[in-house]
C-alpha cells in the first residue's frame, strides 16, 4: 500500500495489557482509533509573565481552531524556554494553527518570543503503564 494511502487509514493501538488513554473509542479486539495530531511549539521568551498573559488572552482562538487539549511546559532550570503542545483531531486543523502561529510570531508576539518554531506530529500509539 502506498504511504499516502496509509496516512489516511485510522490508526489502531493494541492494548498489550496496558490501559489506553481514556475518552477514545475502543474495539472488541482491544484496539482503539487514536487519530490525534499534536503541534509541538518551542521558543525562548523575554518575559514569561508577558508571554503567559498573551497565551491566556488566546489570540488564535484555540478552542475555535480545533484544539482539544494543550500542555505548557518549561524545562527544569530554564525559565526562559517555553514548550507548548496543542492537540487536534485533524491534521488540517493542526496545519491551520501552525500557519496562524507563524503570523502571530511575526506580529504581536515578536516582541516577547525568540526563535519560535513548531512541528506537527501524529500519535501512532499511546498507553498508560
PDB file of C-alpha atoms in Angstrom:
ATOM      1  CA  UNK A   1       0.000   0.000   0.000  1.00  0.00           C
ATOM      2  CA  UNK A   2       1.436   3.444  -0.857  1.00  0.00           C
ATOM      3  CA  UNK A   3       2.467   5.641   2.063  1.00  0.00           C
ATOM      4  CA  UNK A   4      -0.059   8.364   1.158  1.00  0.00           C
ATOM      5  CA  UNK A   5      -2.887   5.841   1.394  1.00  0.00           C
ATOM      6  CA  UNK A   6      -1.567   4.564   4.739  1.00  0.00           C
ATOM      7  CA  UNK A   7      -1.659   8.085   6.152  1.00  0.00           C
ATOM      8  CA  UNK A   8      -5.407   8.210   5.512  1.00  0.00           C
ATOM      9  CA  UNK A   9      -6.146   4.949   7.391  1.00  0.00           C
ATOM     10  CA  UNK A  10      -7.260   5.174  11.028  1.00  0.00           C
ATOM     11  CA  UNK A  11      -4.507   4.079  13.375  1.00  0.00           C
ATOM     12  CA  UNK A  12      -5.037   1.315  15.907  1.00  0.00           C
ATOM     13  CA  UNK A  13      -3.223   0.752  19.160  1.00  0.00           C
ATOM     14  CA  UNK A  14      -3.134  -2.673  20.708  1.00  0.00           C
ATOM     15  CA  UNK A  15      -3.561  -2.636  24.450  1.00  0.00           C
ATOM     16  CA  UNK A  16      -0.934  -5.337  25.009  1.00  0.00           C
ATOM     17  CA  UNK A  17      -2.139  -5.424  28.599  1.00  0.00           C
ATOM     18  CA  UNK A  18      -1.740  -1.654  29.069  1.00  0.00           C
ATOM     19  CA  UNK A  19      -4.567   0.780  29.712  1.00  0.00           C
ATOM     20  CA  UNK A  20      -5.194   3.062  26.743  1.00  0.00           C
ATOM     21  CA  UNK A  21      -5.841   6.752  27.063  1.00  0.00           C
ATOM     22  CA  UNK A  22      -9.371   7.450  28.386  1.00  0.00           C
ATOM     23  CA  UNK A  23     -12.033   9.008  26.200  1.00  0.00           C
ATOM     24  CA  UNK A  24     -11.102   7.221  22.974  1.00  0.00           C
ATOM     25  CA  UNK A  25     -13.343   4.584  21.372  1.00  0.00           C
ATOM     26  CA  UNK A  26     -12.117   1.027  21.723  1.00  0.00           C
ATOM     27  CA  UNK A  27     -12.916  -2.012  19.588  1.00  0.00           C
ATOM     28  CA  UNK A  28     -13.810  -5.564  20.638  1.00  0.00           C
ATOM     29  CA  UNK A  29     -10.268  -6.680  19.767  1.00  0.00           C
ATOM     30  CA  UNK A  30      -8.862  -4.282  22.385  1.00  0.00           C
ATOM     31  CA  UNK A  31      -7.634  -1.715  19.864  1.00  0.00           C
ATOM     32  CA  UNK A  32      -8.714   1.881  19.568  1.00  0.00           C
ATOM     33  CA  UNK A  33      -8.726   4.633  16.966  1.00  0.00           C
ATOM     34  CA  UNK A  34      -6.107   7.183  18.009  1.00  0.00           C
ATOM     35  CA  UNK A  35      -6.166   9.737  15.202  1.00  0.00           C
ATOM     36  CA  UNK A  36      -4.656  12.635  17.098  1.00  0.00           C
ATOM     37  CA  UNK A  37      -2.270  15.309  15.926  1.00  0.00           C
ATOM     38  CA  UNK A  38      -0.118  17.457  18.195  1.00  0.00           C
ATOM     39  CA  UNK A  39       1.508  20.749  17.297  1.00  0.00           C
ATOM     40  CA  UNK A  40       4.736  20.974  19.312  1.00  0.00           C
ATOM     41  CA  UNK A  41       5.828  24.572  19.852  1.00  0.00           C
ATOM     42  CA  UNK A  42       9.051  25.800  21.390  1.00  0.00           C
ATOM     43  CA  UNK A  43      10.574  29.231  21.831  1.00  0.00           C
ATOM     44  CA  UNK A  44      12.523  31.421  24.173  1.00  0.00           C
ATOM     45  CA  UNK A  45      10.602  34.216  25.887  1.00  0.00           C
ATOM     46  CA  UNK A  46      11.976  37.542  27.031  1.00  0.00           C
ATOM     47  CA  UNK A  47       9.344  37.849  29.776  1.00  0.00           C
ATOM     48  CA  UNK A  48       7.413  34.744  30.829  1.00  0.00           C
ATOM     49  CA  UNK A  49       4.663  36.716  32.608  1.00  0.00           C
ATOM     50  CA  UNK A  50       4.028  38.829  29.485  1.00  0.00           C
ATOM     51  CA  UNK A  51       4.059  35.686  27.339  1.00  0.00           C
ATOM     52  CA  UNK A  52       1.603  33.970  29.707  1.00  0.00           C
ATOM     53  CA  UNK A  53      -0.770  36.952  29.579  1.00  0.00           C
ATOM     54  CA  UNK A  54      -0.749  36.778  25.769  1.00  0.00           C
ATOM     55  CA  UNK A  55      -1.223  32.993  25.833  1.00  0.00           C
ATOM     56  CA  UNK A  56      -4.148  33.308  28.276  1.00  0.00           C
ATOM     57  CA  UNK A  57      -5.732  36.025  26.086  1.00  0.00           C
ATOM     58  CA  UNK A  58      -5.840  33.317  23.370  1.00  0.00           C
ATOM     59  CA  UNK A  59      -5.260  35.465  20.246  1.00  0.00           C
ATOM     60  CA  UNK A  60      -5.509  32.391  17.974  1.00  0.00           C
ATOM     61  CA  UNK A  61      -8.815  31.089  19.458  1.00  0.00           C
ATOM     62  CA  UNK A  62      -7.557  27.645  20.440  1.00  0.00           C
ATOM     63  CA  UNK A  63     -10.956  26.034  21.009  1.00  0.00           C
ATOM     64  CA  UNK A  64     -12.483  27.591  17.888  1.00  0.00           C
ATOM     65  CA  UNK A  65      -9.433  26.441  15.910  1.00  0.00           C
ATOM     66  CA  UNK A  66      -9.925  22.809  16.880  1.00  0.00           C
ATOM     67  CA  UNK A  67      -7.569  22.450  19.853  1.00  0.00           C
ATOM     68  CA  UNK A  68      -8.899  19.630  22.052  1.00  0.00           C
ATOM     69  CA  UNK A  69      -6.255  19.874  24.798  1.00  0.00           C
ATOM     70  CA  UNK A  70      -2.984  21.667  25.495  1.00  0.00           C
ATOM     71  CA  UNK A  71       0.030  21.489  27.758  1.00  0.00           C
ATOM     72  CA  UNK A  72       2.503  24.252  28.639  1.00  0.00           C
ATOM     73  CA  UNK A  73       5.929  23.102  29.814  1.00  0.00           C
ATOM     74  CA  UNK A  74       9.220  24.675  30.819  1.00  0.00           C
ATOM     75  CA  UNK A  75      12.497  22.797  31.100  1.00  0.00           C
ATOM     76  CA  UNK A  76      13.686  22.372  34.677  1.00  0.00           C
ATOM     77  CA  UNK A  77      16.189  25.104  35.427  1.00  0.00           C
ATOM     78  CA  UNK A  78      15.414  27.060  32.213  1.00  0.00           C
ATOM     79  CA  UNK A  79      12.680  29.625  32.877  1.00  0.00           C
ATOM     80  CA  UNK A  80      13.307  31.369  29.552  1.00  0.00           C
ATOM     81  CA  UNK A  81      12.166  28.483  27.362  1.00  0.00           C
ATOM     82  CA  UNK A  82       8.514  27.579  26.821  1.00  0.00           C
ATOM     83  CA  UNK A  83       7.188  24.447  25.159  1.00  0.00           C
ATOM     84  CA  UNK A  84       3.519  24.106  24.267  1.00  0.00           C
ATOM     85  CA  UNK A  85       1.681  21.089  22.918  1.00  0.00           C
ATOM     86  CA  UNK A  86      -1.665  21.633  21.191  1.00  0.00           C
ATOM     87  CA  UNK A  87      -3.771  18.539  20.392  1.00  0.00           C
ATOM     88  CA  UNK A  88      -6.125  18.273  17.398  1.00  0.00           C
ATOM     89  CA  UNK A  89      -8.448  15.632  15.985  1.00  0.00           C
ATOM     90  CA  UNK A  90      -7.451  16.504  12.409  1.00  0.00           C
ATOM     91  CA  UNK A  91      -4.240  17.186  10.565  1.00  0.00           C
ATOM     92  CA  UNK A  92      -5.834  20.095   8.738  1.00  0.00           C
ATOM     93  CA  UNK A  93      -6.699  21.904  11.983  1.00  0.00           C
ATOM     94  CA  UNK A  94      -3.128  21.459  13.216  1.00  0.00           C
ATOM     95  CA  UNK A  95      -1.724  22.808   9.943  1.00  0.00           C
ATOM     96  CA  UNK A  96      -4.041  25.831  10.071  1.00  0.00           C
ATOM     97  CA  UNK A  97      -2.940  26.561  13.634  1.00  0.00           C
ATOM     98  CA  UNK A  98       0.711  26.338  12.598  1.00  0.00           C
ATOM     99  CA  UNK A  99       0.070  28.959   9.913  1.00  0.00           C
ATOM    100  CA  UNK A 100      -1.832  31.188  12.377  1.00  0.00           C
ATOM    101  CA  UNK A 101       1.035  30.990  14.849  1.00  0.00           C
ATOM    102  CA  UNK A 102       3.560  31.922  12.141  1.00  0.00           C
ATOM    103  CA  UNK A 103       1.564  35.131  11.616  1.00  0.00           C
ATOM    104  CA  UNK A 104       1.271  35.809  15.356  1.00  0.00           C
ATOM    105  CA  UNK A 105       5.027  35.382  15.776  1.00  0.00           C
ATOM    106  CA  UNK A 106       5.664  37.955  13.021  1.00  0.00           C
ATOM    107  CA  UNK A 107       3.307  40.447  14.681  1.00  0.00           C
ATOM    108  CA  UNK A 108       2.248  40.919  18.308  1.00  0.00           C
ATOM    109  CA  UNK A 109       4.330  38.071  19.729  1.00  0.00           C
ATOM    110  CA  UNK A 110       7.557  39.156  18.019  1.00  0.00           C
ATOM    111  CA  UNK A 111       8.459  41.396  20.954  1.00  0.00           C
ATOM    112  CA  UNK A 112       8.404  38.575  23.520  1.00  0.00           C
ATOM    113  CA  UNK A 113       9.380  35.411  21.610  1.00  0.00           C
ATOM    114  CA  UNK A 114      12.785  34.441  20.234  1.00  0.00           C
ATOM    115  CA  UNK A 115      13.218  31.750  17.582  1.00  0.00           C
ATOM    116  CA  UNK A 116       9.666  30.366  17.728  1.00  0.00           C
ATOM    117  CA  UNK A 117       9.088  27.149  15.816  1.00  0.00           C
ATOM    118  CA  UNK A 118       6.527  24.392  15.632  1.00  0.00           C
ATOM    119  CA  UNK A 119       6.220  20.879  14.292  1.00  0.00           C
ATOM    120  CA  UNK A 120       3.066  18.836  13.716  1.00  0.00           C
ATOM    121  CA  UNK A 121       3.159  15.185  14.772  1.00  0.00           C
ATOM    122  CA  UNK A 122       0.699  12.318  14.594  1.00  0.00           C
ATOM    123  CA  UNK A 123       0.136   9.955  17.523  1.00  0.00           C
ATOM    124  CA  UNK A 124       0.753   6.374  16.473  1.00  0.00           C
ATOM    125  CA  UNK A 125       0.498   4.697  19.873  1.00  0.00           C
ATOM    126  CA  UNK A 126      -0.453   5.604  23.400  1.00  0.00           C
ATOM    127  CA  UNK A 127      -0.576   3.609  26.620  1.00  0.00           C
ATOM    128  CA  UNK A 128      -0.679   4.127  30.355  1.00  0.00           C
ATOM    129  CA  UNK A 129       1.528   1.685  32.233  1.00  0.00           C
TER     130      UNK A 129
END
